[in-house]
Amino acid sequence: MRATLVQIDVDPAETPAERRGRVAALVRAQAGADLVVLPELWPVGAFASGEFAAEAEPVEGGPTAEAMSAAARDAGVWLHAGSVVERDPAGALYNTSLLFAPDGELAAVYRKIHRFGFDSGEAVLMSGGDRVVTARLPFGVAGLATCYDLRFPEQFRLLVEGGAELLVLCAGWPARRLAHWQVLVRARAIESQAYVLACGTAGTHAGVEQAGHSVVVDPWGEVLCEAGAGEQVLSCELDVGLVGRTRAQFPVLRDRVLRG
Ligand SMILES: O=C(O)CCC(=O)C(=O)O
């Protein structure tokens, strides 16, 4: 299957509405891909926490969900539309990822479990999700995660136990910790014996330079393709059968002794 990661430049000179239009056109241009992946909080910017409340939107009928559903349908692709600031009916905010099927139907919703920021930003403004999410796609089972989740291997182990073969991570990872990103995406792939598709943002917003370097890592931990720092469309071919072959030939997951 063909995976395409769209590493979006979150430029504060562009409004979220303008960016939605531009990103929808980018998604439409990816017809022919099986799965298209966008980054974390690209409409507003993962570090633009002062804008979170104003830009919050519902999952059903929100402007990003509507635009991405239409773009997925027009392109005929599975679309992991990255994440949005979700406002739920009770008024709580979540960092919520949306997965659309090629007919535009919402196929999965994942609320980021590990909130970043310690005592500020997302960590205080948003509520955390409380469940891991997998979704069965025609070409494999996807396990969803978002940015800071990458530092919590126990979440990925639960995704693997849920059958995940493709670990799809949207992110807005800062450039100053690029080295952590590059190690951790490979670590999650190696320990999970799964593909990792990790899509980050480019540019600088709210004073935080973004790392870019979106990447696809195979179940052996080999980097299949990796972006640079700027806005980029990154595509590569994945052989999802390699997940099962890797797990059968080198059965580390079978040899686990300690189970939660
Ligand atoms: O863990 C990190 O270094 C970055 C995490 C992050 O930026 C986020 O979750 O938004």
mmCIF file of C-alpha atoms and ligand atoms in Angstrom:
data_model
loop_
_atom_site.group_PDB
_atom_site.id
_atom_site.type_symbol
_atom_site.label_atom_id
_atom_site.label_comp_id
_atom_site.label_asym_id
_atom_site.label_seq_id
_atom_site.Cartn_x
_atom_site.Cartn_y
_atom_site.Cartn_z
ATOM 1 C CA MET A 1 0.000 0.000 0.000
ATOM 2 C CA ARG A 2 1.031 3.565 -0.610
ATOM 3 C CA ALA A 3 1.242 5.924 2.372
ATOM 4 C CA THR A 4 1.558 9.676 1.995
ATOM 5 C CA LEU A 5 2.440 12.000 4.871
ATOM 6 C CA VAL A 6 1.686 15.695 4.350
ATOM 7 C CA GLN A 7 4.041 17.719 6.556
ATOM 8 C CA ILE A 8 2.233 21.060 6.814
ATOM 9 C CA ASP A 9 3.906 24.405 7.511
ATOM 10 C CA VAL A 10 1.826 25.992 10.283
ATOM 11 C CA ASP A 11 2.495 29.641 9.441
ATOM 12 C CA PRO A 12 0.798 32.149 11.784
ATOM 13 C CA ALA A 13 0.399 34.536 8.809
ATOM 14 C CA GLU A 14 -2.201 32.122 7.418
ATOM 15 C CA THR A 15 -5.598 31.872 9.180
ATOM 16 C CA PRO A 16 -6.923 28.434 10.174
ATOM 17 C CA ALA A 17 -9.655 28.817 7.518
ATOM 18 C CA GLU A 18 -7.084 29.613 4.830
ATOM 19 C CA ARG A 19 -4.961 26.671 5.942
ATOM 20 C CA ARG A 20 -7.971 24.340 5.839
ATOM 21 C CA GLY A 21 -8.570 25.298 2.220
ATOM 22 C CA ARG A 22 -4.928 24.849 1.292
ATOM 23 C CA VAL A 23 -4.642 21.480 3.079
ATOM 24 C CA ALA A 24 -7.883 20.205 1.516
ATOM 25 C CA ALA A 25 -6.374 20.927 -1.913
ATOM 26 C CA LEU A 26 -3.171 19.120 -0.908
ATOM 27 C CA VAL A 27 -5.199 16.076 0.179
ATOM 28 C CA ARG A 28 -7.192 16.097 -3.078
ATOM 29 C CA ALA A 29 -3.897 16.054 -4.970
ATOM 30 C CA GLN A 30 -3.000 12.713 -3.291
ATOM 31 C CA ALA A 31 -5.542 10.584 -5.196
ATOM 32 C CA GLY A 32 -3.861 7.222 -5.789
ATOM 33 C CA ALA A 33 -2.493 6.930 -2.256
ATOM 34 C CA ASP A 34 -4.107 4.362 0.045
ATOM 35 C CA LEU A 35 -3.590 6.330 3.244
ATOM 36 C CA VAL A 36 -2.848 10.033 3.686
ATOM 37 C CA VAL A 37 -1.674 11.307 7.088
ATOM 38 C CA LEU A 38 -1.710 14.905 8.378
ATOM 39 C CA PRO A 39 -0.038 16.315 11.526
ATOM 40 C CA GLU A 40 -1.256 17.300 14.996
ATOM 41 C CA LEU A 41 -3.406 20.424 15.470
ATOM 42 C CA TRP A 42 -2.417 21.828 12.062
ATOM 43 C CA PRO A 43 -5.438 24.166 11.817
ATOM 44 C CA VAL A 44 -4.374 26.184 14.878
ATOM 45 C CA GLY A 45 -0.805 25.061 15.721
ATOM 46 C CA ALA A 46 0.099 22.636 18.502
ATOM 47 C CA PHE A 47 1.783 25.372 20.565
ATOM 48 C CA ALA A 48 -0.709 28.183 19.883
ATOM 49 C CA SER A 49 -2.529 27.425 23.134
ATOM 50 C CA GLY A 50 -3.863 30.986 23.363
ATOM 51 C CA GLU A 51 -5.984 30.189 20.282
ATOM 52 C CA PHE A 52 -7.259 26.780 21.394
ATOM 53 C CA ALA A 53 -10.570 27.954 22.894
ATOM 54 C CA ALA A 54 -11.399 30.268 19.971
ATOM 55 C CA GLU A 55 -10.593 27.610 17.344
ATOM 56 C CA ALA A 56 -12.221 24.664 19.147
ATOM 57 C CA GLU A 57 -14.739 22.780 17.040
ATOM 58 C CA PRO A 58 -17.063 19.789 17.337
ATOM 59 C CA VAL A 59 -16.066 16.499 15.730
ATOM 60 C CA GLU A 60 -19.431 16.094 13.998
ATOM 61 C CA GLY A 61 -19.959 19.018 11.636
ATOM 62 C CA GLY A 62 -16.885 21.028 12.644
ATOM 63 C CA PRO A 63 -15.148 22.981 9.870
ATOM 64 C CA THR A 64 -12.047 20.783 9.808
ATOM 65 C CA ALA A 65 -14.045 17.550 9.912
ATOM 66 C CA GLU A 66 -16.308 18.755 7.101
ATOM 67 C CA ALA A 67 -13.398 19.904 4.913
ATOM 68 C CA MET A 68 -11.378 16.730 5.497
ATOM 69 C CA SER A 69 -14.331 14.391 4.952
ATOM 70 C CA ALA A 70 -14.962 16.032 1.565
ATOM 71 C CA ALA A 71 -11.258 15.952 0.659
ATOM 72 C CA ALA A 72 -10.962 12.236 1.557
ATOM 73 C CA ARG A 73 -14.036 11.459 -0.559
ATOM 74 C CA ASP A 74 -12.837 13.516 -3.531
ATOM 75 C CA ALA A 75 -9.385 11.893 -3.426
ATOM 76 C CA GLY A 76 -10.789 8.413 -2.673
ATOM 77 C CA VAL A 77 -8.237 7.851 0.114
ATOM 78 C CA TRP A 78 -8.207 6.838 3.738
ATOM 79 C CA LEU A 79 -7.333 10.071 5.532
ATOM 80 C CA HIS A 80 -5.863 10.395 8.999
ATOM 81 C CA ALA A 81 -6.684 14.101 9.183
ATOM 82 C CA GLY A 82 -4.276 14.827 12.038
ATOM 83 C CA SER A 83 -5.915 16.385 15.085
ATOM 84 C CA VAL A 84 -8.172 19.307 15.947
ATOM 85 C CA VAL A 85 -9.036 21.129 19.151
ATOM 86 C CA GLU A 86 -12.323 19.401 19.888
ATOM 87 C CA ARG A 87 -14.966 21.030 22.073
ATOM 88 C CA ASP A 88 -17.339 18.359 23.368
ATOM 89 C CA PRO A 89 -21.015 19.089 24.137
ATOM 90 C CA ALA A 90 -20.124 19.736 27.812
ATOM 91 C CA GLY A 91 -17.553 22.371 26.797
ATOM 92 C CA ALA A 92 -14.386 20.343 27.509
ATOM 93 C CA LEU A 93 -11.486 20.584 25.044
ATOM 94 C CA TYR A 94 -9.596 17.577 23.671
ATOM 95 C CA ASN A 95 -6.755 17.094 21.194
ATOM 96 C CA THR A 96 -8.691 14.784 18.880
ATOM 97 C CA SER A 97 -7.546 12.878 15.788
ATOM 98 C CA LEU A 98 -9.982 12.019 13.021
ATOM 99 C CA LEU A 99 -9.765 9.133 10.564
ATOM 100 C CA PHE A 100 -11.949 9.268 7.434
ATOM 101 C CA ALA A 101 -12.773 6.447 5.018
ATOM 102 C CA PRO A 102 -12.596 6.992 1.239
ATOM 103 C CA ASP A 103 -16.364 7.623 1.171
ATOM 104 C CA GLY A 104 -15.884 10.517 3.605
ATOM 105 C CA GLU A 105 -17.366 8.665 6.603
ATOM 106 C CA LEU A 106 -15.707 9.240 9.978
ATOM 107 C CA ALA A 107 -14.125 5.849 10.725
ATOM 108 C CA ALA A 108 -12.307 6.500 14.021
ATOM 109 C CA VAL A 109 -11.791 9.222 16.618
ATOM 110 C CA TYR A 110 -8.872 9.274 19.061
ATOM 111 C CA ARG A 111 -8.501 11.724 21.947
ATOM 112 C CA LYS A 112 -4.827 12.245 22.859
ATOM 113 C CA ILE A 113 -4.169 10.474 26.136
ATOM 114 C CA HIS A 114 -0.883 12.092 27.242
ATOM 115 C CA ARG A 115 -1.217 15.875 27.342
ATOM 116 C CA PHE A 116 1.967 17.876 26.801
ATOM 117 C CA GLY A 117 3.058 21.010 28.641
ATOM 118 C CA PHE A 118 3.559 19.884 32.238
ATOM 119 C CA ASP A 119 1.780 22.740 34.097
ATOM 120 C CA SER A 120 0.752 24.894 31.138
ATOM 121 C CA GLY A 121 -0.715 24.899 27.616
ATOM 122 C CA GLU A 122 -2.383 21.701 26.489
ATOM 123 C CA ALA A 123 -1.822 20.009 29.860
ATOM 124 C CA VAL A 124 -4.088 22.487 31.655
ATOM 125 C CA LEU A 125 -6.400 23.624 28.850
ATOM 126 C CA MET A 126 -7.392 20.223 27.508
ATOM 127 C CA SER A 127 -8.816 17.046 28.950
ATOM 128 C CA GLY A 128 -7.075 13.740 28.256
ATOM 129 C CA GLY A 129 -8.524 10.810 26.360
ATOM 130 C CA ASP A 130 -9.084 7.585 28.252
ATOM 131 C CA ARG A 131 -8.891 4.852 25.639
ATOM 132 C CA VAL A 132 -6.496 3.513 23.055
ATOM 133 C CA VAL A 133 -7.897 3.348 19.536
ATOM 134 C CA THR A 134 -7.307 0.916 16.697
ATOM 135 C CA ALA A 135 -9.105 0.867 13.352
ATOM 136 C CA ARG A 136 -9.278 -1.919 10.770
ATOM 137 C CA LEU A 137 -8.444 -0.622 7.292
ATOM 138 C CA PRO A 138 -8.500 -2.770 4.132
ATOM 139 C CA PHE A 139 -4.705 -2.966 4.119
ATOM 140 C CA GLY A 140 -4.053 -3.447 7.855
ATOM 141 C CA VAL A 141 -4.957 -2.469 11.401
ATOM 142 C CA ALA A 142 -3.995 1.079 12.369
ATOM 143 C CA GLY A 143 -3.211 2.124 15.947
ATOM 144 C CA LEU A 144 -3.589 5.832 16.603
ATOM 145 C CA ALA A 145 -1.377 8.039 18.767
ATOM 146 C CA THR A 146 -0.495 11.720 19.021
ATOM 147 C CA CYS A 147 2.870 13.446 19.556
ATOM 148 C CA TYR A 148 3.773 13.240 23.287
ATOM 149 C CA ASP A 149 2.185 9.748 23.372
ATOM 150 C CA LEU A 150 5.366 8.684 21.546
ATOM 151 C CA ARG A 151 7.205 8.818 24.896
ATOM 152 C CA PHE A 152 4.878 6.247 26.518
ATOM 153 C CA PRO A 153 5.682 2.744 25.237
ATOM 154 C CA GLU A 154 2.904 1.186 27.298
ATOM 155 C CA GLN A 155 0.351 2.829 24.994
ATOM 156 C CA PHE A 156 2.002 1.250 21.961
ATOM 157 C CA ARG A 157 2.060 -2.153 23.638
ATOM 158 C CA LEU A 158 -1.701 -1.856 24.154
ATOM 159 C CA LEU A 159 -2.100 -0.898 20.484
ATOM 160 C CA VAL A 160 -0.103 -3.969 19.459
ATOM 161 C CA GLU A 161 -2.279 -6.127 21.726
ATOM 162 C CA GLY A 162 -5.239 -4.584 19.882
ATOM 163 C CA GLY A 163 -3.790 -5.876 16.605
ATOM 164 C CA ALA A 164 -2.050 -2.744 15.325
ATOM 165 C CA GLU A 165 0.272 -3.221 12.354
ATOM 166 C CA LEU A 166 0.507 0.450 11.341
ATOM 167 C CA LEU A 167 1.202 2.878 14.192
ATOM 168 C CA VAL A 168 -0.024 6.217 12.901
ATOM 169 C CA LEU A 169 1.174 9.215 14.888
ATOM 170 C CA CYS A 170 0.321 12.847 14.218
ATOM 171 C CA ALA A 171 2.651 15.358 15.844
ATOM 172 C CA GLY A 172 3.785 18.942 16.249
ATOM 173 C CA TRP A 173 7.226 18.069 17.587
ATOM 174 C CA PRO A 174 9.661 20.900 18.459
ATOM 175 C CA ALA A 175 12.951 21.149 16.537
ATOM 176 C CA ARG A 176 15.011 21.306 19.718
ATOM 177 C CA ARG A 177 14.109 17.679 20.508
ATOM 178 C CA LEU A 178 14.482 16.319 16.971
ATOM 179 C CA ALA A 179 17.042 13.776 18.220
ATOM 180 C CA HIS A 180 14.468 12.311 20.650
ATOM 181 C CA TRP A 181 11.900 12.067 17.828
ATOM 182 C CA GLN A 182 14.274 10.215 15.534
ATOM 183 C CA VAL A 183 15.184 7.665 18.218
ATOM 184 C CA LEU A 184 11.675 7.190 19.596
ATOM 185 C CA VAL A 185 9.935 6.579 16.240
ATOM 186 C CA ARG A 186 12.420 3.813 15.532
ATOM 187 C CA ALA A 187 12.162 2.414 19.069
ATOM 188 C CA ARG A 188 8.353 2.181 18.842
ATOM 189 C CA ALA A 189 8.663 0.404 15.453
ATOM 190 C CA ILE A 190 11.297 -2.054 16.679
ATOM 191 C CA GLU A 191 9.603 -2.960 19.961
ATOM 192 C CA SER A 192 6.171 -3.206 18.289
ATOM 193 C CA GLN A 193 7.475 -4.936 15.146
ATOM 194 C CA ALA A 194 5.129 -2.642 13.252
ATOM 195 C CA TYR A 195 5.270 0.215 10.778
ATOM 196 C CA VAL A 196 5.394 3.683 12.314
ATOM 197 C CA LEU A 197 3.994 6.515 10.191
ATOM 198 C CA ALA A 198 4.822 9.734 12.033
ATOM 199 C CA CYS A 199 3.698 13.032 10.518
ATOM 200 C CA GLY A 200 4.833 16.326 12.049
ATOM 201 C CA THR A 201 4.565 20.002 11.194
ATOM 202 C CA ALA A 202 7.027 22.466 9.686
ATOM 203 C CA GLY A 203 7.580 26.188 10.322
ATOM 204 C CA THR A 204 7.492 28.216 13.531
ATOM 205 C CA HIS A 205 4.345 29.143 15.428
ATOM 206 C CA ALA A 206 3.905 30.590 18.929
ATOM 207 C CA GLY A 207 7.702 30.961 18.977
ATOM 208 C CA VAL A 208 8.309 27.203 18.702
ATOM 209 C CA GLU A 209 10.291 25.990 15.694
ATOM 210 C CA GLN A 210 8.896 22.677 14.462
ATOM 211 C CA ALA A 211 11.091 19.675 13.723
ATOM 212 C CA GLY A 212 9.452 18.425 10.554
ATOM 213 C CA HIS A 213 11.267 15.168 9.696
ATOM 214 C CA SER A 214 8.068 13.201 9.221
ATOM 215 C CA VAL A 215 9.063 9.602 8.754
ATOM 216 C CA VAL A 216 7.954 6.088 7.910
ATOM 217 C CA VAL A 217 9.807 3.308 9.748
ATOM 218 C CA ASP A 218 9.397 -0.379 8.922
ATOM 219 C CA PRO A 219 8.977 -3.265 11.434
ATOM 220 C CA TRP A 220 12.755 -3.864 11.465
ATOM 221 C CA GLY A 221 13.338 -0.232 12.455
ATOM 222 C CA GLU A 222 14.601 0.824 9.036
ATOM 223 C CA VAL A 223 13.667 4.329 7.924
ATOM 224 C CA LEU A 224 11.809 3.979 4.595
ATOM 225 C CA CYS A 225 11.423 7.683 3.923
ATOM 226 C CA GLU A 226 12.028 10.851 5.902
ATOM 227 C CA ALA A 227 11.156 14.498 5.221
ATOM 228 C CA GLY A 228 13.360 17.516 5.768
ATOM 229 C CA ALA A 229 12.400 20.490 7.914
ATOM 230 C CA GLY A 230 10.063 22.362 5.506
ATOM 231 C CA GLU A 231 6.591 21.693 4.148
ATOM 232 C CA GLN A 232 6.718 18.445 2.191
ATOM 233 C CA VAL A 233 4.621 15.629 0.786
ATOM 234 C CA LEU A 234 6.330 12.340 1.599
ATOM 235 C CA SER A 235 5.252 9.046 0.014
ATOM 236 C CA CYS A 236 6.430 5.459 0.204
ATOM 237 C CA GLU A 237 5.277 1.903 -0.438
ATOM 238 C CA LEU A 238 4.606 -0.367 2.545
ATOM 239 C CA ASP A 239 4.348 -4.142 2.572
ATOM 240 C CA VAL A 240 2.010 -4.694 5.523
ATOM 241 C CA GLY A 241 2.625 -8.457 5.308
ATOM 242 C CA LEU A 242 6.143 -7.719 6.584
ATOM 243 C CA VAL A 243 4.643 -7.102 10.040
ATOM 244 C CA GLY A 244 3.419 -10.700 10.364
ATOM 245 C CA ARG A 245 6.577 -12.129 8.791
ATOM 246 C CA THR A 246 8.780 -10.131 11.158
ATOM 247 C CA ARG A 247 6.787 -11.249 14.199
ATOM 248 C CA ALA A 248 6.931 -14.888 13.046
ATOM 249 C CA GLN A 249 10.655 -14.924 12.177
ATOM 250 C CA PHE A 250 11.839 -12.963 15.224
ATOM 251 C CA PRO A 251 9.140 -13.663 17.823
ATOM 252 C CA VAL A 252 10.005 -11.104 20.490
ATOM 253 C CA LEU A 253 6.372 -10.283 21.214
ATOM 254 C CA ARG A 254 5.677 -13.973 21.879
ATOM 255 C CA ASP A 255 8.498 -14.079 24.436
ATOM 256 C CA ARG A 256 7.080 -11.451 26.756
ATOM 257 C CA VAL A 257 7.080 -12.538 30.391
ATOM 258 C CA LEU A 258 5.688 -9.484 32.167
ATOM 259 C CA ARG A 259 2.142 -8.634 31.183
ATOM 260 C CA GLY A 260 0.074 -5.841 32.778
HETATM 261 O O1 LIG B 1 7.561 15.196 23.858
HETATM 262 C C1 LIG B 1 8.002 16.152 23.209
HETATM 263 O O2 LIG B 1 9.187 16.469 23.222
HETATM 264 C C2 LIG B 1 7.078 16.997 22.380
HETATM 265 C C3 LIG B 1 5.621 16.715 22.639
HETATM 266 C C4 LIG B 1 4.735 17.723 22.025
HETATM 267 O O3 LIG B 1 5.187 18.711 21.492
HETATM 268 C C5 LIG B 1 3.286 17.526 22.028
HETATM 269 O O4 LIG B 1 2.791 16.486 22.464
HETATM 270 O O5 LIG B 1 2.578 18.435 21.535
#
